[in-house]
PDB file of C-alpha atoms in Angstrom:
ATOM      1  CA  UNK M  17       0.000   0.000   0.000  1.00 65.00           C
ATOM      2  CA  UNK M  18       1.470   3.631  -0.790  1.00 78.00           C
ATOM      3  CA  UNK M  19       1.823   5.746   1.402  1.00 83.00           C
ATOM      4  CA  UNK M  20      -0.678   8.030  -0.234  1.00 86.00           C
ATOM      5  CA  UNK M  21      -3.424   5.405   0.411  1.00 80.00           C
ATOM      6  CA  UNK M  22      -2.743   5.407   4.092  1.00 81.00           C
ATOM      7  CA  UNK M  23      -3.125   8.703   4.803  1.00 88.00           C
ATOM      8  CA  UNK M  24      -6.178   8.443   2.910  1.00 87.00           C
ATOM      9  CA  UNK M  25      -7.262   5.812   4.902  1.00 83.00           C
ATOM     10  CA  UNK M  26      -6.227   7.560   8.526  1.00 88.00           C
ATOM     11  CA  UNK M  27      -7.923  10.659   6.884  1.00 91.00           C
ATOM     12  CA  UNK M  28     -11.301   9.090   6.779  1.00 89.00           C
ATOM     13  CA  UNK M  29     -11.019   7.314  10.416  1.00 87.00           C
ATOM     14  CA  UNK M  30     -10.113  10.684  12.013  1.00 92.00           C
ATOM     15  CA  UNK M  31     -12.726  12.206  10.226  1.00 92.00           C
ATOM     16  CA  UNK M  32     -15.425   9.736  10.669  1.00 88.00           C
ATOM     17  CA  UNK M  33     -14.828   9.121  14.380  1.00 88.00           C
ATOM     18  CA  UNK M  34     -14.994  12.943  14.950  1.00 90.00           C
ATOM     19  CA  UNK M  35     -18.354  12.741  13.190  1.00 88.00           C
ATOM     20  CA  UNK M  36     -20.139   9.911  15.479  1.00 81.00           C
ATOM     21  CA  UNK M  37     -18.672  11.167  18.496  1.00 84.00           C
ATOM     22  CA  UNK M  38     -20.055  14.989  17.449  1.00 86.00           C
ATOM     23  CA  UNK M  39     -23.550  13.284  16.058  1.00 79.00           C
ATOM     24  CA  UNK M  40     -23.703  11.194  19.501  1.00 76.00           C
ATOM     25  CA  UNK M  41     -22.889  14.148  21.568  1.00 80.00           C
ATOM     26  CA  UNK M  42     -26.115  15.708  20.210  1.00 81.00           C
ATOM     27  CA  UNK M  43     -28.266  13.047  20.692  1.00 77.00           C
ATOM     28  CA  UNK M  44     -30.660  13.249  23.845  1.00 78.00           C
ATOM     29  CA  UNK M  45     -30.253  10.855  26.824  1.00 71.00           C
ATOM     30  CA  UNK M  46     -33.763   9.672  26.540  1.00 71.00           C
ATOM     31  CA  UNK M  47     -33.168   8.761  22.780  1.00 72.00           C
ATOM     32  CA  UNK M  48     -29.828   7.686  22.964  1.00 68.00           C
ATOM     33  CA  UNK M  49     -30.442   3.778  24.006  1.00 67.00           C
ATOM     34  CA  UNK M  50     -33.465   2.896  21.632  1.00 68.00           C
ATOM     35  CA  UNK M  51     -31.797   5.475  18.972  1.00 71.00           C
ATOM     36  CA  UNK M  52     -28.225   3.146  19.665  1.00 68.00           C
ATOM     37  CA  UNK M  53     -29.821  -0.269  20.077  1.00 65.00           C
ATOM     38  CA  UNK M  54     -32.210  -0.162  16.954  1.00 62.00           C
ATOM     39  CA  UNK M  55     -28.832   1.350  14.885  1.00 70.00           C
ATOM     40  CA  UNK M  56     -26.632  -1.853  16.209  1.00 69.00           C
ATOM     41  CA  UNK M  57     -28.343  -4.214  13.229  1.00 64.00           C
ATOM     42  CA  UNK M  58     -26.249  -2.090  11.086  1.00 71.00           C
ATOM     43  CA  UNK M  59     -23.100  -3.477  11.868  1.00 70.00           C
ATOM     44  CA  UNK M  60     -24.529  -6.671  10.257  1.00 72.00           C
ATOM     45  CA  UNK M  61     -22.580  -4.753   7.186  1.00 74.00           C
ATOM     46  CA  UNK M  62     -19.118  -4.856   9.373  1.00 73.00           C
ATOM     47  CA  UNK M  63     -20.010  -8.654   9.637  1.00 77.00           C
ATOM     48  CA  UNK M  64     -20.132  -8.897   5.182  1.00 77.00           C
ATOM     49  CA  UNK M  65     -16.896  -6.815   5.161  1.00 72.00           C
ATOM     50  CA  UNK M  66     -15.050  -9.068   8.006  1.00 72.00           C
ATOM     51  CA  UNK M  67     -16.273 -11.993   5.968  1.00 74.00           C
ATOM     52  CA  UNK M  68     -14.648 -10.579   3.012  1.00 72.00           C
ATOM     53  CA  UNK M  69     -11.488 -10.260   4.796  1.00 68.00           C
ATOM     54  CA  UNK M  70     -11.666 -13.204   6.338  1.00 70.00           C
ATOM     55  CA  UNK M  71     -12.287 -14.542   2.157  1.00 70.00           C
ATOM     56  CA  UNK M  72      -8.981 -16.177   0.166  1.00 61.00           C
ATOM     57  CA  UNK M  73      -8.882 -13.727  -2.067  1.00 60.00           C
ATOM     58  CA  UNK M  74      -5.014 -13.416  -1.947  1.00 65.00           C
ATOM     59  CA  UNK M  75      -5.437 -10.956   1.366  1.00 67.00           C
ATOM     60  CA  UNK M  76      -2.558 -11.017   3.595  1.00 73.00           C
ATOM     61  CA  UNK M  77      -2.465 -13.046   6.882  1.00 76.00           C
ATOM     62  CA  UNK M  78      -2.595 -10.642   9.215  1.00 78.00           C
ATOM     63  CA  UNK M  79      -5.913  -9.287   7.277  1.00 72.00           C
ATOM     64  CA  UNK M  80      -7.389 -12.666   8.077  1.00 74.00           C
ATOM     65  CA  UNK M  81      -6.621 -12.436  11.828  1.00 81.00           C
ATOM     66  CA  UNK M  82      -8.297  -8.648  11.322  1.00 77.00           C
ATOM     67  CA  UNK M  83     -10.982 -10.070   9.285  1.00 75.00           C
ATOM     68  CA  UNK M  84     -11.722 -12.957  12.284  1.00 79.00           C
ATOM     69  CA  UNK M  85     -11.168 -10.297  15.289  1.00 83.00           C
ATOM     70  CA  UNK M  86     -13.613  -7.806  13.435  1.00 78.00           C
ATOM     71  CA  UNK M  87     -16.301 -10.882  12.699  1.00 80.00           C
ATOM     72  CA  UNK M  88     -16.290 -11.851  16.245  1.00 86.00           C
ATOM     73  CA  UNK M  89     -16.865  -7.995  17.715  1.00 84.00           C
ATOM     74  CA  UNK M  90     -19.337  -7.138  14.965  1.00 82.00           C
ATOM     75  CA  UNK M  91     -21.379 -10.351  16.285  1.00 83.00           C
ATOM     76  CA  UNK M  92     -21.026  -9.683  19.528  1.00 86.00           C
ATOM     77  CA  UNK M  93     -22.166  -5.928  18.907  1.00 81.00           C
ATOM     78  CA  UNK M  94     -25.538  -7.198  16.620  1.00 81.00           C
ATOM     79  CA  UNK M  95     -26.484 -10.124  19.375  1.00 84.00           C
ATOM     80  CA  UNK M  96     -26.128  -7.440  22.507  1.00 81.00           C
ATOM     81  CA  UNK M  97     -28.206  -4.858  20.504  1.00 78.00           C
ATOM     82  CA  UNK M  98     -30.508  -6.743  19.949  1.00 80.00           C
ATOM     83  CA  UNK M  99     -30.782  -8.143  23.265  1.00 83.00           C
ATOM     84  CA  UNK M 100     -30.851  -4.251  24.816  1.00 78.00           C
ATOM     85  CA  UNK M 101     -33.746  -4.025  22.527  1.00 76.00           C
ATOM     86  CA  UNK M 102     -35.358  -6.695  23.881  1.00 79.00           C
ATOM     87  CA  UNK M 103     -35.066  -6.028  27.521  1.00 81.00           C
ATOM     88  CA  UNK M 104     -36.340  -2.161  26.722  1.00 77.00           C
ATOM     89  CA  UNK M 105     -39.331  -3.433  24.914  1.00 76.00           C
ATOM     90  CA  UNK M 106     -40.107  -5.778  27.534  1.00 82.00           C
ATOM     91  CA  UNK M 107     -40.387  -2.537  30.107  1.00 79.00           C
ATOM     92  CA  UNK M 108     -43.037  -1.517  28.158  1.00 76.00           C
ATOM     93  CA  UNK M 109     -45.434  -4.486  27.933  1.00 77.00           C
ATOM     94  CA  UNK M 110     -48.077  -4.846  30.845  1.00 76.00           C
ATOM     95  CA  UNK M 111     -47.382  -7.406  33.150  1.00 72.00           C
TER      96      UNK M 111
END
């Protein structure tokens, strides 16, 4: 990779962390859980791309151990949104 590409590729991870943390930052408290737990099934895209990395497709090795290490955090992320969605719809229902 050229050394042009990289600081492409640092560019856009500054620049989209500073955008979450500054759209998350703006978010109210009593949105912020159903707002963060319904947006977690969207890392079921990080799962396709860590599957692609994970793929044989000449990658490196080390992209494969990324590739593996991102699968297994993106599930983890998708299975405990959706179980923070569960518990808060649960508060809702009448008993």
């Amino acid at each position: 990779m050229s050394s042009e590409a990289l600081i492409i590729l640092i560019y856009i991870l500054v620049l989209a962390s500073f955008l979450g943390f500054e759209l998350i930052a703006k978010v109210p408290p009593t949105l912020h859980t159903p707002l963060m737990s319904g947006s977690n099934a969207i890392s079921g895209i990080t799962i396709v791309g860590a599957l692609l990395a994970c793929n044989e497709m000449g990658y490196t090795t080390i992209s494969k151990w990324m590739g593996m290490v991102a699968l297994v955090l993106a599930t983890i992320n998708v299975v405990g949104g959706y179980t923070v969605t569960d518990r808060m719809l649960k508060m809702f229902k009448k008993r």
